[in-house]
CSV table of C-alpha atoms and ligand atoms in Angstrom, one decimal:
chain,number,residue,atom,x,y,z
A,1,MET,CA,0.4,-28.1,-7.6
A,2,LYS,CA,-0.1,-27.9,-3.9
A,3,ILE,CA,1.3,-25.0,-2.9
A,4,ALA,CA,1.7,-23.4,0.9
A,5,VAL,CA,1.7,-20.1,1.4
A,6,ILE,CA,3.9,-18.7,4.1
A,7,GLY,CA,2.4,-14.9,6.1
A,8,SER,CA,-1.8,-14.2,5.6
A,9,GLY,CA,-1.6,-10.6,5.4
A,10,TYR,CA,-1.6,-8.5,2.8
A,11,VAL,CA,-0.4,-10.3,0.0
A,12,GLY,CA,0.2,-14.1,1.4
A,13,LEU,CA,-4.0,-13.9,1.2
A,14,PRO,CA,-5.4,-12.1,-2.0
A,15,THR,CA,-2.2,-14.7,-4.0
A,16,ALA,CA,-3.6,-17.9,-1.6
A,17,CYS,CA,-6.8,-17.4,-2.6
A,18,GLY,CA,-7.0,-15.9,-5.9
A,19,LEU,CA,-4.1,-19.7,-6.4
A,20,ALA,CA,-6.9,-21.6,-4.7
A,21,SER,CA,-9.2,-19.8,-7.3
A,22,PHE,CA,-7.4,-21.7,-10.2
A,23,GLY,CA,-8.2,-24.9,-9.4
A,24,ASN,CA,-4.9,-25.4,-6.8
A,25,ASN,CA,-5.0,-26.5,-3.4
A,26,VAL,CA,-3.8,-23.8,-1.3
A,27,VAL,CA,-2.1,-24.1,2.6
A,28,CYS,CA,-1.6,-20.8,4.2
A,29,ILE,CA,0.9,-21.4,7.6
A,30,ASP,CA,1.1,-17.9,10.4
A,31,ASN,CA,2.4,-17.9,13.4
A,32,ASP,CA,-0.4,-15.3,15.4
A,33,PRO,CA,-2.5,-17.7,17.2
A,34,GLN,CA,-5.4,-15.0,17.0
A,35,LYS,CA,-5.0,-13.4,13.8
A,36,LEU,CA,-5.0,-18.3,12.9
A,37,THR,CA,-8.4,-18.0,14.9
A,38,THR,CA,-10.1,-15.3,12.6
A,39,LEU,CA,-9.4,-17.2,9.7
A,40,GLN,CA,-10.0,-21.1,10.3
A,41,SER,CA,-13.1,-19.9,11.4
A,42,GLY,CA,-14.1,-18.1,8.0
A,43,ILE,CA,-12.8,-14.9,8.3
A,44,ILE,CA,-10.5,-12.6,6.3
A,45,PRO,CA,-9.1,-10.5,8.9
A,46,LEU,CA,-8.1,-7.8,6.4
A,47,TYR,CA,-9.9,-5.4,4.6
A,48,GLU,CA,-9.4,-6.4,0.7
A,49,GLU,CA,-12.2,-5.4,-2.0
A,50,GLY,CA,-13.5,-8.5,-2.5
A,51,LEU,CA,-11.5,-11.1,-0.7
A,52,GLN,CA,-14.1,-12.8,1.7
A,53,GLU,CA,-16.7,-12.7,-1.0
A,54,LEU,CA,-14.4,-14.9,-2.9
A,55,TYR,CA,-12.4,-17.0,-0.2
A,56,GLU,CA,-15.9,-18.2,0.4
A,57,THR,CA,-16.3,-19.7,-3.3
A,58,VAL,CA,-12.5,-21.3,-3.0
A,59,LYS,CA,-13.3,-22.1,0.6
A,60,ASP,CA,-12.7,-26.7,-0.2
A,61,LYS,CA,-9.0,-25.8,-1.9
A,62,LEU,CA,-7.5,-23.0,1.1
A,63,THR,CA,-7.4,-24.7,4.6
A,64,PHE,CA,-4.7,-22.1,7.5
A,65,THR,CA,-2.7,-23.9,10.4
A,66,GLY,CA,0.2,-22.7,12.0
A,67,ASP,CA,1.8,-26.3,11.5
A,68,ILE,CA,5.1,-25.3,9.6
A,69,SER,CA,4.8,-29.1,8.8
A,70,SER,CA,2.2,-28.8,6.4
A,71,VAL,CA,4.7,-27.5,3.5
A,72,LYS,CA,5.9,-31.4,3.6
A,73,ASP,CA,2.8,-31.5,0.6
A,74,ALA,CA,3.9,-28.1,-1.2
A,75,GLU,CA,5.4,-28.3,-4.0
A,76,LEU,CA,5.8,-25.0,-4.7
A,77,ILE,CA,6.5,-22.8,-1.1
A,78,ILE,CA,5.6,-18.9,-1.0
A,79,LEU,CA,7.1,-16.8,1.4
A,80,ALA,CA,4.5,-14.1,1.8
A,81,VAL,CA,6.2,-12.9,5.1
A,82,GLY,CA,6.8,-8.8,5.8
A,83,THR,CA,10.0,-7.2,5.7
A,84,PRO,CA,9.6,-3.9,7.2
A,85,MET,CA,11.5,-1.6,8.0
A,86,SER,CA,14.3,-1.4,10.5
A,87,ASP,CA,16.2,1.6,12.2
A,88,ASP,CA,17.9,2.3,10.0
A,89,GLY,CA,16.2,2.3,6.7
A,90,SER,CA,16.8,-1.4,5.9
A,91,ALA,CA,14.8,-3.6,5.3
A,92,ASN,CA,14.3,-6.5,8.2
A,93,LEU,CA,14.7,-9.4,7.2
A,94,GLU,CA,14.5,-11.3,10.7
A,95,TYR,CA,11.0,-13.2,9.2
A,96,ILE,CA,12.4,-13.6,5.7
A,97,PHE,CA,15.2,-16.3,7.2
A,98,GLN,CA,13.1,-17.6,9.9
A,99,ALA,CA,10.9,-18.7,7.8
A,100,THR,CA,13.4,-20.1,5.8
A,101,LYS,CA,14.7,-22.2,8.8
A,102,ASP,CA,11.6,-23.4,10.2
A,103,ILE,CA,9.9,-24.7,5.8
A,104,LYS,CA,13.2,-26.3,5.7
A,105,PRO,CA,13.4,-29.4,7.7
A,106,TYR,CA,10.1,-30.5,5.4
A,107,LEU,CA,10.7,-30.0,2.3
A,108,GLN,CA,9.7,-32.7,-0.2
A,109,LYS,CA,12.4,-33.3,-2.7
A,110,ASP,CA,12.2,-30.4,-5.9
A,111,ALA,CA,10.1,-28.7,-4.0
A,112,ILE,CA,11.1,-24.5,-5.4
A,113,VAL,CA,11.3,-21.9,-3.2
A,114,ALA,CA,9.4,-19.1,-3.6
A,115,THR,CA,10.1,-15.0,-2.6
A,116,LYS,CA,7.2,-12.6,-2.5
A,117,SER,CA,7.7,-10.7,0.3
A,118,THR,CA,9.5,-7.3,-1.0
A,119,VAL,CA,13.6,-8.4,-0.9
A,120,PRO,CA,17.3,-7.0,-0.9
A,121,ILE,CA,19.6,-8.0,-3.8
A,122,GLY,CA,21.2,-11.1,-3.0
A,123,THR,CA,18.3,-12.4,0.0
A,124,ASN,CA,17.7,-15.0,-2.5
A,125,ASP,CA,21.0,-16.2,-2.0
A,126,GLU,CA,21.0,-16.3,1.7
A,127,ILE,CA,17.7,-18.7,0.7
A,128,GLU,CA,19.1,-20.8,-0.5
A,129,ASN,CA,22.6,-21.1,1.2
A,130,ILE,CA,19.8,-21.7,4.5
A,131,ILE,CA,18.1,-24.7,2.7
A,132,ASN,CA,21.0,-25.8,1.1
A,133,ARG,CA,19.9,-28.4,-1.5
A,134,PRO,CA,20.7,-29.3,-4.3
A,135,ASP,CA,17.8,-30.6,-5.4
A,136,ILE,CA,15.1,-27.3,-4.3
A,137,ALA,CA,15.3,-24.1,-6.6
A,138,VAL,CA,14.7,-20.8,-5.1
A,139,ILE,CA,13.5,-18.1,-7.1
A,140,SER,CA,12.2,-14.5,-6.5
A,141,MET,CA,9.1,-14.1,-7.3
A,142,PRO,CA,7.8,-10.1,-6.5
A,143,GLU,CA,4.6,-8.9,-5.8
A,144,PHE,CA,3.3,-5.6,-7.3
A,145,LEU,CA,-0.8,-6.4,-5.6
A,146,ARG,CA,-1.7,-2.5,-4.7
A,147,GLU,CA,-3.5,-3.0,-1.1
A,148,GLY,CA,-7.7,-2.8,-1.8
A,149,TYR,CA,-6.9,-3.2,-5.3
A,150,ALA,CA,-5.0,-6.9,-4.2
A,151,LEU,CA,-7.6,-9.4,-6.5
A,152,TYR,CA,-7.9,-6.7,-9.8
A,153,ASP,CA,-4.4,-6.5,-9.2
A,154,PHE,CA,-3.7,-10.8,-8.7
A,155,PHE,CA,-6.6,-11.6,-11.8
A,156,ASN,CA,-4.8,-8.5,-14.4
A,157,PRO,CA,-1.1,-8.4,-13.5
A,158,ASP,CA,0.7,-6.4,-15.6
A,159,ARG,CA,3.3,-8.4,-15.7
A,160,ILE,CA,5.2,-11.8,-14.0
A,161,ILE,CA,8.1,-11.5,-12.9
A,162,ILE,CA,10.2,-14.9,-12.0
A,163,GLY,CA,13.7,-15.4,-10.9
A,164,THR,CA,16.0,-17.8,-11.3
A,165,ASP,CA,17.8,-19.2,-14.0
A,166,ASN,CA,16.7,-22.6,-14.4
A,167,ILE,CA,14.6,-23.1,-17.2
A,168,SER,CA,13.0,-26.1,-15.7
A,169,VAL,CA,11.6,-23.9,-12.7
A,170,TYR,CA,10.0,-21.5,-14.7
A,171,ASN,CA,8.5,-23.8,-16.8
A,172,LYS,CA,6.7,-25.0,-13.8
A,173,ILE,CA,5.7,-21.4,-12.7
A,174,ARG,CA,5.0,-20.2,-15.5
A,175,ASP,CA,2.3,-23.0,-16.6
A,176,LEU,CA,0.8,-22.1,-13.1
A,177,TYR,CA,-0.8,-18.7,-14.4
A,178,SER,CA,-0.5,-19.2,-18.0
A,179,SER,CA,-4.4,-20.6,-18.5
A,180,HIS,CA,-4.9,-17.5,-16.8
A,181,ILE,CA,-2.4,-14.4,-16.9
A,182,PRO,CA,-1.4,-13.9,-21.7
A,183,ALA,CA,1.6,-15.3,-21.8
A,184,GLU,CA,3.7,-12.4,-22.9
A,185,LYS,CA,3.2,-10.9,-19.3
A,186,ILE,CA,4.9,-13.6,-18.2
A,187,ILE,CA,8.8,-12.9,-18.4
A,188,ARG,CA,11.3,-14.3,-16.8
A,189,THR,CA,15.1,-12.8,-15.5
A,190,ASN,CA,17.7,-13.6,-13.3
A,191,ARG,CA,17.0,-13.5,-9.3
A,192,HIS,CA,18.9,-9.4,-8.8
A,193,SER,CA,17.1,-8.6,-11.4
A,194,ALA,CA,14.2,-10.0,-10.3
A,195,GLU,CA,14.6,-7.8,-7.3
A,196,LEU,CA,15.4,-4.8,-8.2
A,197,ILE,CA,12.8,-4.3,-10.9
A,198,LYS,CA,10.6,-4.5,-7.9
A,199,TYR,CA,11.9,-2.2,-5.9
A,200,ALA,CA,12.9,0.5,-8.6
A,201,SER,CA,9.2,0.2,-9.8
A,202,ASN,CA,8.5,1.2,-6.5
A,203,ALA,CA,10.4,3.8,-6.3
A,204,PHE,CA,10.2,4.9,-9.7
A,205,LEU,CA,5.7,5.9,-8.3
A,206,ALA,CA,6.7,7.2,-5.6
A,207,THR,CA,8.6,9.9,-6.9
A,208,LYS,CA,6.6,10.5,-9.5
A,209,ILE,CA,4.6,11.6,-7.3
A,210,GLN,CA,7.3,13.5,-5.2
A,211,PHE,CA,7.3,15.0,-8.1
A,212,ILE,CA,3.8,16.1,-8.9
A,213,ASN,CA,3.8,17.3,-5.3
A,214,GLU,CA,6.6,20.1,-5.7
A,215,ILE,CA,5.1,21.4,-9.3
A,216,SER,CA,1.7,21.3,-6.9
A,217,ASP,CA,3.9,23.6,-4.8
A,218,LEU,CA,5.4,25.9,-6.9
A,219,CYS,CA,1.2,26.0,-8.3
A,220,GLU,CA,0.4,26.5,-5.5
A,221,GLN,CA,2.5,29.9,-5.4
A,222,VAL,CA,2.3,31.3,-8.9
A,223,ASP,CA,-1.8,30.9,-9.7
A,224,ALA,CA,-1.4,27.2,-11.9
A,225,ASP,CA,-4.2,24.5,-11.6
A,226,VAL,CA,-1.6,20.6,-10.9
A,227,SER,CA,-4.7,18.9,-12.0
A,228,ASP,CA,-5.1,20.6,-15.5
A,229,VAL,CA,-0.4,20.6,-15.0
A,230,ALA,CA,-1.3,16.6,-14.4
A,231,ALA,CA,-4.1,16.0,-17.2
A,232,GLY,CA,-1.4,18.1,-20.3
A,233,MET,CA,1.3,16.1,-18.6
A,234,GLY,CA,-0.1,12.8,-18.7
A,235,MET,CA,-1.5,13.1,-22.2
A,236,ASP,CA,2.0,12.5,-23.9
A,237,THR,CA,2.0,9.0,-22.9
A,238,ARG,CA,5.9,8.4,-22.6
A,239,ILE,CA,4.4,10.2,-18.9
A,240,GLY,CA,1.1,8.8,-18.3
A,241,ARG,CA,-1.5,10.1,-15.8
A,242,LYS,CA,-1.5,7.6,-13.5
A,243,PHE,CA,0.1,8.5,-10.2
A,244,LEU,CA,0.7,12.2,-10.6
A,245,ASN,CA,-2.9,13.4,-8.5
A,246,ALA,CA,-0.5,15.8,-5.9
A,247,GLY,CA,-2.1,14.9,-1.7
A,248,ILE,CA,-0.4,14.6,1.4
A,249,GLY,CA,2.4,12.4,0.3
A,250,TYR,CA,3.1,8.8,-0.1
A,251,GLY,CA,2.6,6.4,2.5
A,252,GLY,CA,1.2,2.9,3.4
A,253,SER,CA,3.7,-0.7,4.2
A,254,CYS,CA,5.6,0.0,0.9
A,255,PHE,CA,7.0,3.0,-0.7
A,256,PRO,CA,8.2,4.9,2.6
A,257,LYS,CA,9.7,1.7,3.2
A,258,ASP,CA,10.6,0.2,0.0
A,259,THR,CA,12.5,3.4,-1.1
A,260,ASN,CA,14.4,3.5,2.0
A,261,ALA,CA,15.7,0.4,1.8
A,262,LEU,CA,16.7,0.3,-2.3
A,263,LYS,CA,18.6,3.6,-0.7
A,264,TYR,CA,19.8,1.6,2.1
A,265,MET,CA,21.5,-1.2,-0.7
A,266,ALA,CA,23.1,1.2,-3.1
A,267,ASP,CA,25.1,3.4,0.2
A,268,LYS,CA,26.2,-0.5,1.0
A,269,HIS,CA,27.4,-0.3,-2.9
A,270,GLY,CA,29.3,3.3,-3.6
A,271,VAL,CA,26.2,3.3,-5.4
A,272,ASN,CA,24.5,7.1,-5.1
A,273,LEU,CA,20.7,7.5,-5.2
A,274,GLY,CA,20.0,11.2,-5.5
A,275,LEU,CA,16.8,11.4,-6.5
A,276,VAL,CA,15.2,8.2,-4.5
A,277,SER,CA,17.2,10.1,-1.2
A,278,SER,CA,15.8,13.5,-2.8
A,279,THR,CA,11.6,12.0,-2.6
A,280,ILE,CA,12.6,10.5,0.8
A,281,LYS,CA,13.4,13.6,2.1
A,282,GLY,CA,10.4,15.5,0.1
A,283,ASN,CA,7.4,13.4,0.9
A,284,HIS,CA,8.4,12.7,4.7
A,285,ASP,CA,8.9,16.1,5.7
A,286,ARG,CA,5.1,17.4,3.0
A,287,ARG,CA,2.9,15.2,5.6
A,288,PHE,CA,4.6,18.4,8.9
A,289,ASN,CA,4.1,21.0,5.6
A,290,ILE,CA,0.8,19.9,5.7
A,291,ALA,CA,-0.1,19.8,9.3
A,292,ASN,CA,1.6,23.6,9.4
A,293,ARG,CA,-1.0,25.1,7.0
A,294,VAL,CA,-4.4,23.4,9.1
A,295,ASN,CA,-2.8,24.7,12.2
A,296,LYS,CA,-2.3,28.2,10.1
A,297,TYR,CA,-6.0,27.9,9.3
A,298,ILE,CA,-7.3,27.3,12.7
A,299,SER,CA,-5.2,30.0,14.2
A,300,ASP,CA,-7.1,32.9,12.0
A,301,ILE,CA,-10.1,31.0,13.1
A,302,GLU,CA,-12.1,33.9,15.3
A,303,GLY,CA,-13.1,31.3,18.6
A,304,LYS,CA,-12.7,28.1,19.0
A,305,ALA,CA,-12.8,26.0,16.1
A,306,ARG,CA,-14.7,22.9,15.3
A,307,VAL,CA,-12.1,20.6,13.2
A,308,ALA,CA,-13.3,18.2,10.9
A,309,VAL,CA,-11.0,15.9,9.5
A,310,LEU,CA,-11.9,12.9,7.0
A,311,GLY,CA,-9.5,9.9,6.1
A,312,LEU,CA,-7.3,8.1,8.6
A,313,ALA,CA,-5.9,5.0,5.6
A,314,PHE,CA,-2.5,6.4,3.8
A,315,LYS,CA,-5.1,5.6,0.7
A,316,ASN,CA,-8.6,4.3,-0.2
A,317,GLY,CA,-9.1,1.2,-0.1
A,318,THR,CA,-7.7,0.0,2.7
A,319,ASP,CA,-8.0,-0.2,6.3
A,320,ASP,CA,-3.7,-0.4,7.4
A,321,ILE,CA,-2.6,3.0,7.9
A,322,ARG,CA,1.0,1.4,8.5
A,323,TYR,CA,2.7,5.5,7.4
A,324,SER,CA,0.0,7.5,6.9
A,325,PRO,CA,0.5,10.2,6.0
A,326,ALA,CA,-2.9,11.5,7.5
A,327,ILE,CA,-1.8,9.8,11.1
A,328,ASP,CA,0.8,11.7,11.2
A,329,ILE,CA,-0.9,15.2,10.3
A,330,ILE,CA,-3.5,14.4,13.1
A,331,LYS,CA,-1.1,14.0,14.9
A,332,ASN,CA,0.8,17.3,14.3
A,333,ILE,CA,-2.4,19.6,14.0
A,334,ASN,CA,-2.2,21.4,18.1
A,335,HIS,CA,-6.2,21.1,17.8
A,336,ASN,CA,-9.0,19.8,21.4
A,337,PRO,CA,-10.5,18.2,19.5
A,338,ILE,CA,-9.9,16.8,16.4
A,339,TYR,CA,-13.3,14.6,15.1
A,340,ALA,CA,-12.4,11.9,12.6
A,341,TYR,CA,-13.7,9.9,9.8
A,342,ASP,CA,-12.8,6.7,7.7
A,343,PRO,CA,-15.1,4.2,6.0
A,344,ARG,CA,-12.6,1.2,6.9
A,345,ALA,CA,-9.9,2.4,9.0
A,346,MET,CA,-10.7,3.7,12.5
A,347,ASP,CA,-10.6,0.8,14.3
A,348,ASN,CA,-6.8,0.8,13.6
A,349,ALA,CA,-6.7,4.9,13.6
A,350,ARG,CA,-7.8,4.7,17.1
A,351,LYS,CA,-5.2,2.2,18.8
A,352,GLU,CA,-2.7,5.3,17.0
A,353,LEU,CA,-4.4,8.0,18.1
A,354,GLY,CA,-4.9,10.7,21.2
A,355,PRO,CA,-7.8,11.2,23.1
A,356,ASN,CA,-7.8,14.5,21.5
A,357,VAL,CA,-8.7,12.8,18.4
A,358,ILE,CA,-12.7,12.1,18.7
A,359,PHE,CA,-13.3,9.5,15.9
A,360,THR,CA,-18.0,9.5,14.3
A,361,GLU,CA,-20.0,7.1,13.8
A,362,THR,CA,-20.5,8.5,10.6
A,363,LEU,CA,-19.8,11.4,8.0
A,364,LYS,CA,-22.1,13.1,8.9
A,365,ASP,CA,-21.0,13.5,12.4
A,366,CYS,CA,-17.7,14.3,11.4
A,367,ILE,CA,-17.9,17.2,9.4
A,368,SER,CA,-21.8,18.8,11.2
A,369,ASP,CA,-21.0,22.1,12.0
A,370,ALA,CA,-17.0,22.2,11.3
A,371,ASP,CA,-15.6,24.8,10.7
A,372,ILE,CA,-12.8,23.5,8.8
A,373,ILE,CA,-12.6,20.3,6.8
A,374,ALA,CA,-9.4,18.6,6.0
A,375,ILE,CA,-10.4,15.5,3.1
A,376,LEU,CA,-6.9,13.2,3.9
A,377,THR,CA,-7.8,10.5,1.6
A,378,GLU,CA,-8.9,9.7,-1.6
A,379,TRP,CA,-11.7,7.7,-0.2
A,380,SER,CA,-15.5,8.5,-2.7
A,381,ASP,CA,-17.2,8.5,-0.2
A,382,PHE,CA,-17.1,11.9,0.8
A,383,LYS,CA,-17.5,13.1,-2.8
A,384,ALA,CA,-20.8,13.2,-0.7
A,385,LEU,CA,-19.4,16.5,0.6
A,386,GLU,CA,-20.5,17.7,-3.0
A,387,LYS,CA,-24.8,17.2,-2.2
A,388,GLU,CA,-24.9,18.5,1.4
A,389,SER,CA,-25.4,22.2,2.2
A,390,PHE,CA,-23.7,24.6,4.8
A,391,ALA,CA,-25.1,26.9,7.6
A,392,LYS,CA,-22.3,28.7,8.5
A,393,LYS,CA,-19.1,29.6,6.8
A,394,THR,CA,-17.1,26.4,7.1
A,395,LEU,CA,-13.7,26.1,5.1
A,396,ILE,CA,-12.6,22.5,3.1
A,397,LEU,CA,-9.4,21.9,2.6
A,398,ASP,CA,-9.3,19.2,-0.2
A,399,TYR,CA,-5.7,17.7,0.2
A,400,ARG,CA,-6.9,15.1,-2.4
A,401,ASN,CA,-8.8,17.2,-4.7
A,402,ILE,CA,-11.2,14.9,-5.4
A,403,LEU,CA,-14.6,16.7,-5.0
A,404,ASP,CA,-15.5,19.0,-8.3
A,405,GLU,CA,-14.9,22.6,-8.2
A,406,PRO,CA,-17.7,24.1,-10.0
A,407,THR,CA,-19.9,22.6,-7.5
A,408,MET,CA,-17.8,23.4,-4.3
A,409,ARG,CA,-16.7,27.3,-5.5
A,410,SER,CA,-21.1,26.7,-5.6
A,411,LYS,CA,-22.2,25.9,-2.6
A,412,PRO,CA,-23.3,29.0,-0.2
A,413,ASN,CA,-20.6,28.8,2.7
A,414,VAL,CA,-18.4,27.3,1.6
A,415,ILE,CA,-14.6,28.2,1.5
A,416,TYR,CA,-13.2,25.7,-0.8
A,417,LYS,CA,-9.6,25.6,-1.2
A,418,ARG,CA,-7.5,22.6,-3.4
A,419,ILE,CA,-4.1,21.3,-3.2
A,420,GLY,CA,-2.2,22.8,-6.1
A,421,GLN,CA,-3.6,26.2,-6.5
A,422,LYS,CA,-3.0,29.6,-5.0
A,423,ILE,CA,-3.1,29.7,-1.9
B,501,UGA,C1,2.5,0.1,-3.8
B,501,UGA,C2,2.2,0.0,-5.9
B,501,UGA,O1,1.4,0.8,-6.6
B,501,UGA,C3,2.1,-2.0,-5.5
B,501,UGA,O2,2.7,-2.0,-7.6
B,501,UGA,C4,3.2,-2.7,-5.0
B,501,UGA,O3,3.3,-3.6,-5.1
B,501,UGA,C5,2.8,-1.9,-3.9
B,501,UGA,O4,2.9,-0.8,-3.1
B,501,UGA,C6,3.8,-3.7,-2.6
B,501,UGA,O5,4.7,-3.1,-3.0
B,501,UGA,O6,3.9,-4.4,-1.8
B,501,UGA,P1,0.5,0.3,-2.8
B,501,UGA,O7,1.3,0.6,-1.4
B,501,UGA,O8,-1.0,-0.6,-1.4
B,501,UGA,O9,1.1,-0.2,-3.6
B,501,UGA,O10,0.0,1.8,-2.8
B,501,UGA,P2,0.2,2.8,-3.7
B,501,UGA,O11,-2.0,2.5,-4.6
B,501,UGA,O12,0.9,2.0,-4.9
B,501,UGA,O13,0.2,4.1,-3.7
B,501,UGA,C7,0.9,4.0,-2.4
B,501,UGA,C8,0.6,5.7,-1.9
B,501,UGA,O14,1.3,6.7,-3.0
B,501,UGA,C9,-0.1,6.1,-1.3
B,501,UGA,O15,-0.7,6.6,0.3
B,501,UGA,C10,-1.5,6.5,-2.6
B,501,UGA,O16,-2.7,8.0,-1.1
B,501,UGA,C11,0.2,7.8,-2.9
B,501,UGA,N1,-0.8,8.7,-4.1
B,501,UGA,C12,-1.1,7.8,-5.3
B,501,UGA,C13,-0.3,9.2,-4.4
B,501,UGA,O17,-0.4,10.3,-3.4
B,501,UGA,N2,-0.6,10.4,-5.6
B,501,UGA,C14,-1.1,8.9,-6.8
B,501,UGA,O18,-0.7,9.4,-7.9
B,501,UGA,C15,-1.0,7.9,-6.5
């Protein structure tokens, strides 16, 4: 199939490379000249595990251009542009509607326009109205790729949702995937259901995280251990262990934006999504609560403390710092300087954080001589701390519970604190 992907970001690029690896010819269209120059020189301008390597193997099937008229050869046009959060919490649809208007004059007969961007219910109806051609099908095909694991998720999806009432269009899209993905994972719904499946899934996962974070707060007051509680709860297959890791709250470009957009949508329809509203507020407050905890520990130290923060990305496996709780926490730690290290996200964080943050070349440089070390992102790289010895008294705040507890507790000079244990 000839496919055009509009938008070369965290969704567009893995999708384009994945579809090219199925044997399709894919053109990626983007209007950012700097990004295009990098892509055209053969470099993937974002960090995503295995993506550069996959790109090398599918190069002959993939082209990058800024020329929107290139959609004219495509049987399938995938919209994968951003739908960022507006000030009122709604999804900003400016880019998706602009992309729709841009492609409209060039669409070949019977082309299919598939929306992968996360868009509010009814957006695909509006896209259809803009295109206004009976031969063009507009379908909703939400993406469920996690950053950092996007290729794994592309090749091993839990489900592929195809939102359309048009059976022959459904069959064509199903055939695109069915030689590589088990048939029972591909389902058809109407367009509105497909749009809502995406929001409901993200909001549910966000709520699951907020739930365990609240339970974690309770654990700290009653001498229970949230890791044990999550393990015990997760053994119930109806609950499941995934997304029960207590921490500093969720971040990224999806959960914060999508929970807010879902609430906005529901409010508009007069429906009270109380759980989602509470999740949004609880998650927002959490980052300030964590910063205050660190501030308290700093003030307890006599003399000038050396403070080290490990992790800037909103989660491991990515260089993305959008709505990263780590960034907000650092901004709210009242200390100068703060030493910081992240294996991938330092370039992005440099643009965001003030001069009081010193970015170190290595993990070792960051923690060297530290009085307080706070772990804010769940990078496995930080497990290197298990092998370190500490020459002076060091408080290690493991706010992602990633270190081995017995190992850390047995270390001379280390005071080891985890999230969701008695404070
Ligand atoms: C999320 C969804 O997981 C994907 O299915 C979806 O496609 C994507 O949003 C999207 O809408 O595009 P992503 O934002 O990449 O993916 O990140 P997640 O892996 O879901 O993590 C989100 C946040 O929750 C991170 O800050 C992470 O640290 C946090 N988290 C996750 C926890 O605090 N505890 C957990 O147990 C799991």
